[in-house]
Amino acid sequence: MVGLRRNGSLPRMSEVSRDQLRALMGEVLDAQGKSLPDDEGADLQAIGFRSLDFSELALRVEDEIDEELNFDAAGLRQITTVGDVLDLLTEIQRA
Amino acid sequence: MTPDIPGAGNSLVDVRSGTSTTWAGLPEVDLPAPAAVVVASSFAALPAVLRHARRGEELLVVSQGRMEQHLREELLGAGFNLVSDDGLEPAGAPRAAEDHRLWLLTSGSTGRPKRIGHTLESLTTVSGEMAPRRWLCPYSPGTYAWWQVVTLGLAVPGQDLVVVDPADLEGWVPAAIEHEVTAASGTPTFWRQTMMAHGDDLARVPLKQISLGGEPVDQAVLDQLTGLFPGARVSWIYASSEVGASIVVHDGRAGFPIEWLDRDVTGRPRLSVVDDELVISSPHHGEGLEGAVRTGDAVVVENGRVLITGRTSSDEINVGGAKVSAGVVRSVLQEHPEVVWAGVRGRKAPLVGKMVVADVVLRSGETSAPETLADLNRWCQERLPDYGVPRRIKLLDAIPAKETLKSDV
């Protein structure tokens, strides 16, 4: 049985996995001459991952799944670590 | 020879059919004024132009490709008799013709095409003695740029035309070599496409005059053309249906000198900048457009030059409150030695609202080139603020262009 998403639509044909999200995040940082630490608790500010980088990562995910992400579905929350970014993007894809 | 038309003896070559004649040798056509002549080729419109030049009867020329149903109904409703290969379709609301009136259709890039009233006189912006030239006419019939080349051929002795249709542009370089074209006018997109596809052959065209217009003209394309044709004059022209040909720059540099702003010279357009938009009062304006006209074109001032960067409606990209000009980003990308064309726009993104993204065509035509992409990223980081660096670059295998020879930039 196929479950519907929160907005009533069918699930996406493809989803970017957490590992793939990590790889994409690494690419975004790499392009800025920075690197992604293994530790998911790493602080975004400390590693230089800024709003523009987050936005770019979101666009990369959208390009992978060929669909626009709906950030309204995630609600307000604080994103301070690498893990927070991965959690948020995973959750939004399923919203 | 027709004595009242200075260029009557100038030669006319139709690349598509191979026809070679002069204005005086064109067949006479019978047109019920006011006539909207719908043509399948650029050359097919010339007899109607000649008739107008002789008789001054009201005329509009439009290419078959632009003739969609809305436009057909609009023209019939506005009292035009439609004349095409299918025959005559009489006006829905007949009216008296307006003597000497010529109508142009705007490109419609900002919506549906608008009709702008001109006369042969207001369209003829070049006159007097000129070195003999054989001009390539690559534009869509009835557009302002097309009329500019056609009126030059009509008004100035020694200015021959080699007419090629936008649909046949792939073959223009061999035709230009064969017919010894010495002057050519086209958009930056047109020149970029040609240099990309036919660079070696293009250098064999004996060009003495190269003109660019119809789109923002950047330094990279001017430099590439100057490099390919060191003996030619490379000029860029700012012209539109509304304000006519208003800016002509021959010094090989993008933009125009800031000293040209707010200067009053009799017979010359007055150029101003209001809220980063180019404003022009032009003697070559269309009917009802006298006085200062907001052009809808965005400008930035850089190193003493006023650069036209694109349409105000699409040029400014707001990235989280920081504003960046798509035209400036496009110029930076196009200055990269591997890039032949770039299109830049804002794309909806979380947190910052819009992000700068780009479509790029590489000299190699490759659509997968990670190393070049990384290099482009570094290139932009060195030349643009953080928020202006395109965060997504898509490589295309060819330059996209519309019938008007403009890219959607």
Coordinates of C-alpha atoms in Angstrom, one line a residue:
Chain A
M1 CA 0.0 0.0 0.0
V2 CA 1.2 3.5 -0.9
G3 CA 0.8 6.1 1.8
L4 CA 0.0 9.7 0.9
R5 CA 2.2 12.6 1.9
R6 CA 1.0 15.2 4.4
N7 CA -0.3 17.4 1.6
G8 CA -2.3 14.5 0.1
S9 CA -0.1 14.0 -2.9
L10 CA 1.6 10.7 -3.8
P11 CA 5.1 10.1 -2.5
R12 CA 8.0 11.3 -4.7
M13 CA 9.5 8.9 -7.1
S14 CA 12.9 9.7 -5.8
E15 CA 14.3 11.0 -2.6
V16 CA 17.8 12.1 -1.8
S17 CA 19.1 9.9 1.0
R18 CA 20.8 11.2 4.1
D19 CA 24.2 9.9 2.7
Q20 CA 23.5 11.7 -0.6
L21 CA 22.5 14.8 1.3
R22 CA 25.8 14.7 3.1
A23 CA 27.7 14.3 -0.2
L24 CA 25.9 17.3 -1.7
M25 CA 26.6 19.4 1.4
G26 CA 30.3 18.4 1.0
E27 CA 30.2 19.6 -2.6
V28 CA 28.7 22.9 -1.6
L29 CA 31.4 23.5 1.0
D30 CA 34.1 22.2 -1.3
A31 CA 33.2 24.8 -3.9
Q32 CA 33.8 27.5 -1.3
G33 CA 37.2 26.0 -0.4
K34 CA 35.9 24.5 2.9
S35 CA 35.3 21.0 4.0
L36 CA 32.6 19.1 5.7
P37 CA 33.6 17.4 9.0
D38 CA 32.5 13.8 9.8
D39 CA 30.9 15.0 13.0
E40 CA 27.2 15.7 12.5
G41 CA 27.2 17.8 15.7
A42 CA 29.7 20.2 14.0
D43 CA 28.6 23.8 14.3
L44 CA 27.5 25.4 11.0
Q45 CA 29.0 28.8 11.9
A46 CA 32.3 27.2 12.8
I47 CA 32.6 25.3 9.5
G48 CA 31.5 28.4 7.5
F49 CA 28.2 27.0 6.2
R50 CA 26.1 30.1 5.6
S51 CA 22.6 31.0 4.4
L52 CA 23.7 31.1 0.8
D53 CA 25.3 27.6 1.2
F54 CA 22.1 26.3 2.7
S55 CA 20.1 27.7 -0.1
E56 CA 22.4 26.3 -2.7
L57 CA 22.1 22.9 -1.0
A58 CA 18.3 23.1 -1.2
L59 CA 18.5 23.9 -5.0
R60 CA 20.8 20.9 -5.5
V61 CA 18.3 18.7 -3.8
E62 CA 15.5 20.2 -5.9
D63 CA 17.5 19.4 -9.0
E64 CA 18.0 15.8 -7.9
I65 CA 14.3 15.2 -7.2
D66 CA 13.1 17.5 -9.9
E67 CA 10.7 19.2 -7.6
E68 CA 10.5 22.3 -5.5
L69 CA 10.9 21.8 -1.8
N70 CA 8.2 23.2 0.5
F71 CA 9.9 24.8 3.4
D72 CA 6.7 26.0 5.0
A73 CA 6.0 22.3 5.9
A74 CA 9.0 22.2 8.2
G75 CA 7.9 25.0 10.6
L76 CA 10.3 27.3 12.4
R77 CA 13.2 25.7 14.0
Q78 CA 16.8 26.4 14.9
I79 CA 19.4 24.9 12.6
T80 CA 22.8 25.1 14.1
T81 CA 24.6 21.8 13.2
V82 CA 25.3 19.7 10.2
G83 CA 22.9 17.1 11.6
D84 CA 20.1 19.7 11.8
V85 CA 20.6 20.5 8.1
L86 CA 20.4 16.8 7.1
D87 CA 17.4 16.2 9.3
L88 CA 15.5 19.2 7.9
L89 CA 16.1 18.3 4.3
T90 CA 15.2 14.7 4.9
E91 CA 12.0 15.7 6.6
I92 CA 11.0 18.3 4.0
Q93 CA 11.3 15.7 1.2
R94 CA 8.8 13.6 2.9
A95 CA 6.4 16.4 3.8
Chain B
M1 CA 16.3 53.3 -62.2
T2 CA 13.8 55.0 -60.0
P3 CA 15.0 58.6 -59.5
D4 CA 13.2 59.3 -56.3
I5 CA 14.9 56.5 -54.4
P6 CA 18.6 57.2 -53.8
G7 CA 19.5 53.5 -53.3
A8 CA 17.4 52.2 -56.3
G9 CA 20.5 50.9 -58.0
N10 CA 21.8 49.1 -54.9
S11 CA 21.9 45.3 -55.3
L12 CA 19.7 42.9 -53.4
V13 CA 20.6 39.3 -53.0
D14 CA 18.2 36.7 -51.5
V15 CA 20.3 33.9 -50.0
R16 CA 17.3 31.5 -49.8
S17 CA 16.4 31.6 -53.5
G18 CA 19.7 32.8 -55.0
T19 CA 17.8 35.8 -56.6
S20 CA 20.0 38.8 -57.3
T21 CA 18.4 42.1 -58.4
T22 CA 18.2 45.8 -57.4
W23 CA 15.5 47.8 -55.8
A24 CA 14.6 49.1 -59.2
G25 CA 14.4 45.5 -60.5
L26 CA 11.9 44.3 -57.9
P27 CA 8.5 43.3 -59.2
E28 CA 5.7 45.8 -58.6
V29 CA 3.0 44.6 -56.2
D30 CA -0.5 45.8 -55.7
L31 CA -1.5 46.4 -52.1
P32 CA -4.8 47.7 -50.6
A33 CA -3.8 50.3 -48.1
P34 CA -3.6 50.1 -45.1
A35 CA -1.9 46.8 -45.7
A36 CA -0.4 44.3 -43.2
V37 CA 1.9 42.2 -45.4
V38 CA 2.6 38.8 -43.9
V39 CA 5.7 37.3 -45.5
A40 CA 7.3 33.9 -45.4
S41 CA 10.8 35.3 -46.1
S42 CA 12.6 38.5 -45.6
F43 CA 13.2 39.1 -49.3
A44 CA 9.5 38.7 -50.0
A45 CA 8.8 41.9 -48.1
L46 CA 11.0 44.1 -50.2
P47 CA 8.5 44.8 -53.0
A48 CA 6.0 46.1 -50.4
V49 CA 8.7 48.3 -49.0
L50 CA 9.5 49.7 -52.4
R51 CA 5.9 50.4 -53.0
H52 CA 5.7 52.3 -49.8
A53 CA 8.8 54.2 -50.6
R54 CA 7.3 55.3 -53.9
R55 CA 3.7 55.9 -52.9
G56 CA 3.8 56.4 -49.1
E57 CA 0.8 54.1 -48.5
E58 CA 0.3 52.8 -45.0
L59 CA 2.1 49.6 -44.4
L60 CA 3.0 47.0 -41.7
V61 CA 5.3 44.1 -42.4
V62 CA 5.3 41.0 -40.3
S63 CA 6.9 37.6 -40.6
Q64 CA 4.6 34.6 -40.9
G65 CA 6.2 33.1 -37.8
R66 CA 4.9 35.9 -35.6
M67 CA 1.3 35.9 -37.0
E68 CA -0.6 34.2 -34.3
Q69 CA -4.4 34.4 -34.0
H70 CA -4.5 37.3 -31.5
L71 CA -2.3 39.4 -33.7
R72 CA -4.4 38.6 -36.8
E73 CA -7.6 39.6 -35.1
E74 CA -6.0 42.8 -33.7
L75 CA -4.7 43.9 -37.1
L76 CA -8.0 43.1 -38.9
G77 CA -9.8 45.0 -36.1
A78 CA -7.5 48.0 -36.5
G79 CA -8.4 48.3 -40.1
F80 CA -5.5 46.5 -41.8
N81 CA -6.1 44.4 -44.9
L82 CA -4.0 41.2 -44.4
V83 CA -2.0 40.2 -47.5
S84 CA -0.2 36.9 -47.4
D85 CA 0.6 33.9 -49.6
D86 CA -3.0 32.8 -48.9
G87 CA -4.4 35.9 -50.6
L88 CA -6.2 39.0 -49.2
E89 CA -8.2 39.1 -46.0
P90 CA -10.0 42.4 -45.9
A91 CA -10.1 44.6 -42.8
G92 CA -12.8 43.8 -40.3
A93 CA -13.3 47.5 -39.7
P94 CA -12.3 49.3 -42.9
R95 CA -10.8 52.8 -42.5
A96 CA -9.0 55.4 -44.5
A97 CA -5.2 54.8 -44.9
E98 CA -2.8 57.2 -43.2
D99 CA -0.3 58.5 -45.7
H100 CA 3.4 57.8 -45.1
R101 CA 2.6 55.7 -42.0
L102 CA 4.8 52.6 -41.4
W103 CA 4.0 50.4 -38.4
L104 CA 6.4 48.3 -36.5
L105 CA 5.7 45.6 -34.0
T106 CA 7.7 45.5 -30.8
S107 CA 9.5 42.3 -30.1
G108 CA 6.9 41.4 -27.5
S109 CA 9.6 40.4 -25.0
T110 CA 7.7 42.3 -22.3
G111 CA 4.3 40.9 -23.3
R112 CA 2.3 40.9 -26.5
P113 CA 3.7 42.8 -29.5
K114 CA 2.7 46.5 -29.6
R115 CA 2.3 48.5 -32.7
I116 CA 4.5 51.6 -32.9
G117 CA 3.9 54.2 -35.6
H118 CA 6.9 55.4 -37.7
T119 CA 7.6 56.8 -41.1
L120 CA 10.3 56.0 -43.6
E121 CA 11.9 59.3 -42.5
S122 CA 11.9 58.4 -38.8
L123 CA 13.3 54.9 -39.6
T124 CA 16.0 56.2 -41.8
T125 CA 18.7 57.2 -39.2
V126 CA 21.7 56.9 -41.5
S127 CA 22.1 59.2 -44.5
G128 CA 24.8 61.1 -46.4
E129 CA 27.9 59.7 -47.9
M130 CA 29.2 56.3 -46.8
A131 CA 31.8 53.9 -48.0
P132 CA 30.2 51.3 -50.3
R133 CA 29.2 48.3 -48.2
R134 CA 27.4 45.0 -48.8
W135 CA 25.2 44.4 -45.7
L136 CA 24.0 41.2 -44.3
C137 CA 20.3 41.5 -43.3
P138 CA 19.7 38.6 -40.9
Y139 CA 16.7 40.0 -39.0
S140 CA 13.1 39.0 -38.9
P141 CA 11.1 41.1 -41.4
G142 CA 9.2 44.1 -40.0
T143 CA 11.3 44.5 -36.8
Y144 CA 13.1 47.7 -36.0
A145 CA 16.5 46.2 -36.7
W146 CA 15.3 44.8 -40.1
W147 CA 14.0 48.3 -41.0
Q148 CA 17.3 49.8 -40.1
V149 CA 19.2 47.7 -42.6
V150 CA 16.5 47.9 -45.2
T151 CA 16.2 51.7 -45.0
L152 CA 20.0 52.0 -45.3
G153 CA 19.8 50.0 -48.5
L154 CA 17.0 52.3 -49.8
A155 CA 18.4 55.6 -48.8
V156 CA 22.2 55.4 -49.3
P157 CA 23.7 54.7 -52.7
G158 CA 26.4 51.9 -52.5
Q159 CA 24.7 50.0 -49.7
D160 CA 23.8 46.6 -51.0
L161 CA 21.9 44.0 -49.1
V162 CA 22.3 40.3 -48.8
V163 CA 19.1 39.1 -47.2
V164 CA 19.1 35.9 -45.2
D165 CA 16.1 34.7 -43.2
P166 CA 16.4 33.9 -39.4
A167 CA 15.4 30.4 -40.2
D168 CA 18.3 30.0 -42.6
L169 CA 21.0 31.5 -40.4
E170 CA 23.0 28.3 -40.1
G171 CA 24.1 28.9 -43.7
W172 CA 24.8 32.6 -43.5
V173 CA 28.6 32.4 -43.4
P174 CA 29.2 30.5 -46.6
A175 CA 26.6 32.8 -48.3
A176 CA 28.4 35.9 -46.9
I177 CA 31.7 34.6 -48.3
E178 CA 30.1 33.9 -51.7
H179 CA 28.5 37.3 -51.9
E180 CA 31.4 39.2 -50.3
V181 CA 29.5 40.7 -47.5
T182 CA 31.5 43.5 -46.0
A183 CA 29.1 44.7 -43.2
A184 CA 27.0 42.8 -40.9
S185 CA 24.6 43.6 -38.1
G186 CA 23.4 41.2 -35.5
T187 CA 22.7 40.6 -31.8
P188 CA 25.5 39.5 -29.5
T189 CA 23.8 36.1 -29.5
F190 CA 23.9 36.0 -33.3
W191 CA 27.7 36.7 -33.2
R192 CA 28.4 34.3 -30.4
Q193 CA 26.5 31.5 -32.2
T194 CA 28.4 32.2 -35.4
M195 CA 31.8 32.3 -33.7
M196 CA 31.0 29.1 -31.9
A197 CA 29.8 27.2 -34.9
H198 CA 31.8 28.8 -37.8
G199 CA 34.7 30.6 -36.3
D200 CA 37.3 29.7 -38.9
D201 CA 35.0 30.3 -41.8
L202 CA 33.7 33.5 -40.3
A203 CA 37.2 35.0 -40.5
R204 CA 37.0 34.6 -44.3
V205 CA 34.1 37.0 -44.6
P206 CA 35.6 40.3 -45.7
L207 CA 33.9 42.3 -43.0
K208 CA 34.8 46.0 -42.6
Q209 CA 31.9 47.0 -40.4
I210 CA 30.4 44.9 -37.6
S211 CA 27.4 46.1 -35.7
L212 CA 25.8 44.7 -32.6
G213 CA 22.5 45.6 -30.9
G214 CA 19.2 44.3 -29.8
E215 CA 20.6 42.9 -26.5
P216 CA 23.1 44.1 -23.9
V217 CA 26.5 44.2 -25.6
D218 CA 29.3 43.1 -23.3
Q219 CA 33.1 43.7 -23.6
A220 CA 33.9 40.0 -24.2
V221 CA 31.9 39.8 -27.5
L222 CA 33.4 43.1 -28.7
D223 CA 36.9 41.8 -27.9
Q224 CA 36.3 38.5 -29.6
L225 CA 35.1 40.2 -32.8
T226 CA 37.9 42.8 -32.8
G227 CA 40.3 39.9 -32.4
L228 CA 38.8 38.1 -35.4
F229 CA 38.5 41.2 -37.6
P230 CA 41.3 43.5 -36.6
G231 CA 40.8 45.8 -39.6
A232 CA 37.0 46.2 -39.1
R233 CA 35.1 48.8 -37.2
V234 CA 33.1 47.2 -34.5
S235 CA 30.2 49.3 -33.3
W236 CA 27.3 48.7 -31.0
I237 CA 23.9 50.4 -31.3
Y238 CA 21.1 50.9 -28.9
A239 CA 17.9 51.1 -30.7
S240 CA 14.3 50.2 -30.1
S241 CA 10.9 50.5 -31.9
E242 CA 10.0 53.2 -29.4
V243 CA 13.0 55.5 -29.4
G244 CA 14.7 54.5 -32.6
A245 CA 18.5 54.3 -32.9
S246 CA 19.6 56.4 -30.0
I247 CA 23.2 55.4 -29.1
V248 CA 25.9 54.4 -31.5
V249 CA 29.4 53.6 -30.0
H250 CA 32.4 53.0 -32.2
D251 CA 35.3 52.9 -29.7
G252 CA 35.2 49.1 -29.3
R253 CA 34.2 49.3 -25.6
A254 CA 31.0 48.2 -23.9
G255 CA 28.7 50.9 -22.6
F256 CA 28.9 54.6 -23.5
P257 CA 30.9 57.4 -21.8
I258 CA 29.2 58.9 -18.7
E259 CA 29.8 62.4 -20.3
W260 CA 27.0 61.6 -22.8
L261 CA 24.4 61.7 -20.0
D262 CA 22.2 64.7 -19.7
R263 CA 23.7 66.5 -22.7
D264 CA 21.7 68.5 -25.1
V265 CA 22.8 68.4 -28.7
T266 CA 20.5 69.5 -31.4
G267 CA 19.3 66.5 -33.5
R268 CA 20.7 64.0 -31.1
P269 CA 18.8 61.9 -28.5
R270 CA 19.1 63.1 -24.8
L271 CA 20.2 60.3 -22.5
S272 CA 19.5 60.1 -18.8
V273 CA 19.5 57.6 -16.0
V274 CA 16.5 57.7 -13.6
D275 CA 16.4 55.1 -10.8
D276 CA 19.0 53.0 -12.6
E277 CA 16.9 53.0 -15.8
L278 CA 17.9 54.4 -19.1
V279 CA 15.6 57.3 -20.1
I280 CA 15.8 58.7 -23.7
S281 CA 14.3 61.7 -25.5
S282 CA 14.9 60.8 -29.1
P283 CA 14.3 62.6 -32.5
H284 CA 13.9 59.1 -34.0
H285 CA 11.0 58.2 -31.7
G286 CA 7.8 56.5 -32.7
E287 CA 4.5 58.2 -33.0
G288 CA 3.2 59.6 -29.7
L289 CA 6.5 58.9 -28.0
E290 CA 8.1 62.3 -28.0
G291 CA 9.8 63.5 -24.8
A292 CA 11.5 61.4 -22.2
V293 CA 10.7 57.7 -22.6
R294 CA 11.5 55.2 -19.9
T295 CA 13.2 52.4 -21.8
G296 CA 12.8 49.6 -19.3
D297 CA 16.5 48.9 -19.7
A298 CA 18.6 48.8 -16.6
V299 CA 22.0 50.5 -16.4
V300 CA 25.0 50.5 -14.1
V301 CA 27.9 52.9 -14.2
E302 CA 31.3 51.4 -14.1
N303 CA 34.7 53.0 -14.7
G304 CA 33.2 56.0 -16.4
R305 CA 31.0 54.0 -18.7
V306 CA 27.2 53.5 -18.6
L307 CA 26.6 49.8 -19.2
I308 CA 23.2 48.6 -20.2
T309 CA 22.7 45.3 -18.3
G310 CA 19.2 44.1 -19.3
R311 CA 15.5 44.7 -18.7
T312 CA 14.7 46.4 -15.4
S313 CA 11.9 43.8 -14.9
S314 CA 14.4 40.9 -14.9
D315 CA 17.8 42.4 -14.4
E316 CA 17.7 43.0 -10.6
I317 CA 18.0 39.8 -8.5
N318 CA 17.4 40.3 -4.8
V319 CA 19.4 37.8 -2.9
G320 CA 18.4 38.0 0.8
G321 CA 18.2 41.8 0.5
A322 CA 21.4 42.2 -1.4
K323 CA 20.8 43.3 -5.0
V324 CA 22.8 42.1 -8.0
S325 CA 22.4 42.8 -11.7
A326 CA 21.9 39.7 -13.8
G327 CA 23.7 41.6 -16.7
V328 CA 26.8 42.2 -14.6
V329 CA 27.0 38.5 -13.7
R330 CA 26.4 37.6 -17.3
S331 CA 29.3 39.8 -18.4
V332 CA 31.6 38.2 -15.8
L333 CA 30.7 34.7 -17.0
Q334 CA 31.1 35.7 -20.7
E335 CA 34.5 37.1 -20.1
H336 CA 35.8 33.6 -19.1
P337 CA 37.8 32.3 -22.0
E338 CA 35.9 29.0 -22.1
V339 CA 32.4 30.6 -22.2
V340 CA 30.7 31.7 -25.4
W341 CA 27.3 32.5 -23.9
A342 CA 25.6 32.9 -20.6
G343 CA 22.1 33.5 -19.4
V344 CA 21.6 34.6 -15.8
R345 CA 18.4 34.7 -13.7
G346 CA 17.2 34.6 -10.1
R347 CA 15.8 31.3 -8.9
K348 CA 13.5 30.9 -5.9
A349 CA 15.4 29.6 -2.9
P350 CA 14.8 29.2 0.8
L351 CA 16.2 31.6 3.3
V352 CA 17.4 34.2 0.8
G353 CA 14.3 34.4 -1.5
K354 CA 16.3 34.3 -4.8
M355 CA 19.6 32.9 -5.8
V356 CA 21.7 33.7 -8.8
V357 CA 21.7 30.8 -11.3
A358 CA 23.1 30.6 -14.8
D359 CA 22.9 28.7 -18.1
V360 CA 26.2 28.6 -19.9
V361 CA 27.4 27.4 -23.3
L362 CA 31.1 26.4 -23.4
R363 CA 33.3 26.9 -26.4
S364 CA 33.7 23.1 -26.5
G365 CA 29.9 22.6 -26.4
E366 CA 30.4 20.1 -23.5
T367 CA 27.5 19.7 -21.1
S368 CA 29.5 17.8 -18.5
A369 CA 32.7 19.5 -17.5
P370 CA 33.3 19.5 -13.7
E371 CA 36.7 21.0 -13.9
T372 CA 35.5 24.0 -16.0
L373 CA 32.6 24.4 -13.7
A374 CA 34.9 24.6 -10.7
D375 CA 37.1 27.1 -12.6
L376 CA 34.0 29.2 -13.5
N377 CA 33.0 29.2 -9.8
R378 CA 36.5 30.5 -8.8
W379 CA 36.4 33.0 -11.7
C380 CA 33.1 34.4 -10.4
Q381 CA 34.2 34.4 -6.7
E382 CA 37.2 36.5 -7.6
R383 CA 35.1 39.1 -9.5
L384 CA 31.7 39.2 -7.8
P385 CA 30.3 39.6 -4.3
D386 CA 29.3 36.4 -2.6
Y387 CA 25.6 36.8 -3.3
G388 CA 26.3 37.5 -7.0
V389 CA 28.2 34.2 -7.7
P390 CA 25.9 31.8 -9.6
R391 CA 25.3 28.9 -7.2
R392 CA 23.9 26.6 -9.9
I393 CA 25.4 26.6 -13.4
K394 CA 23.7 24.4 -16.1
L395 CA 25.8 23.7 -19.2
L396 CA 23.8 23.8 -22.5
D397 CA 25.1 22.4 -25.8
A398 CA 23.9 25.3 -27.9
I399 CA 22.9 29.0 -27.5
P400 CA 19.2 29.3 -27.3
A401 CA 17.8 32.0 -29.5
K402 CA 14.5 33.3 -30.7
E403 CA 13.5 34.4 -34.1
T404 CA 14.4 37.9 -33.3
L405 CA 17.9 36.6 -32.7
K406 CA 17.7 37.6 -29.0
S407 CA 18.4 35.1 -26.2
D408 CA 16.2 35.2 -23.3
V409 CA 18.6 37.1 -21.1

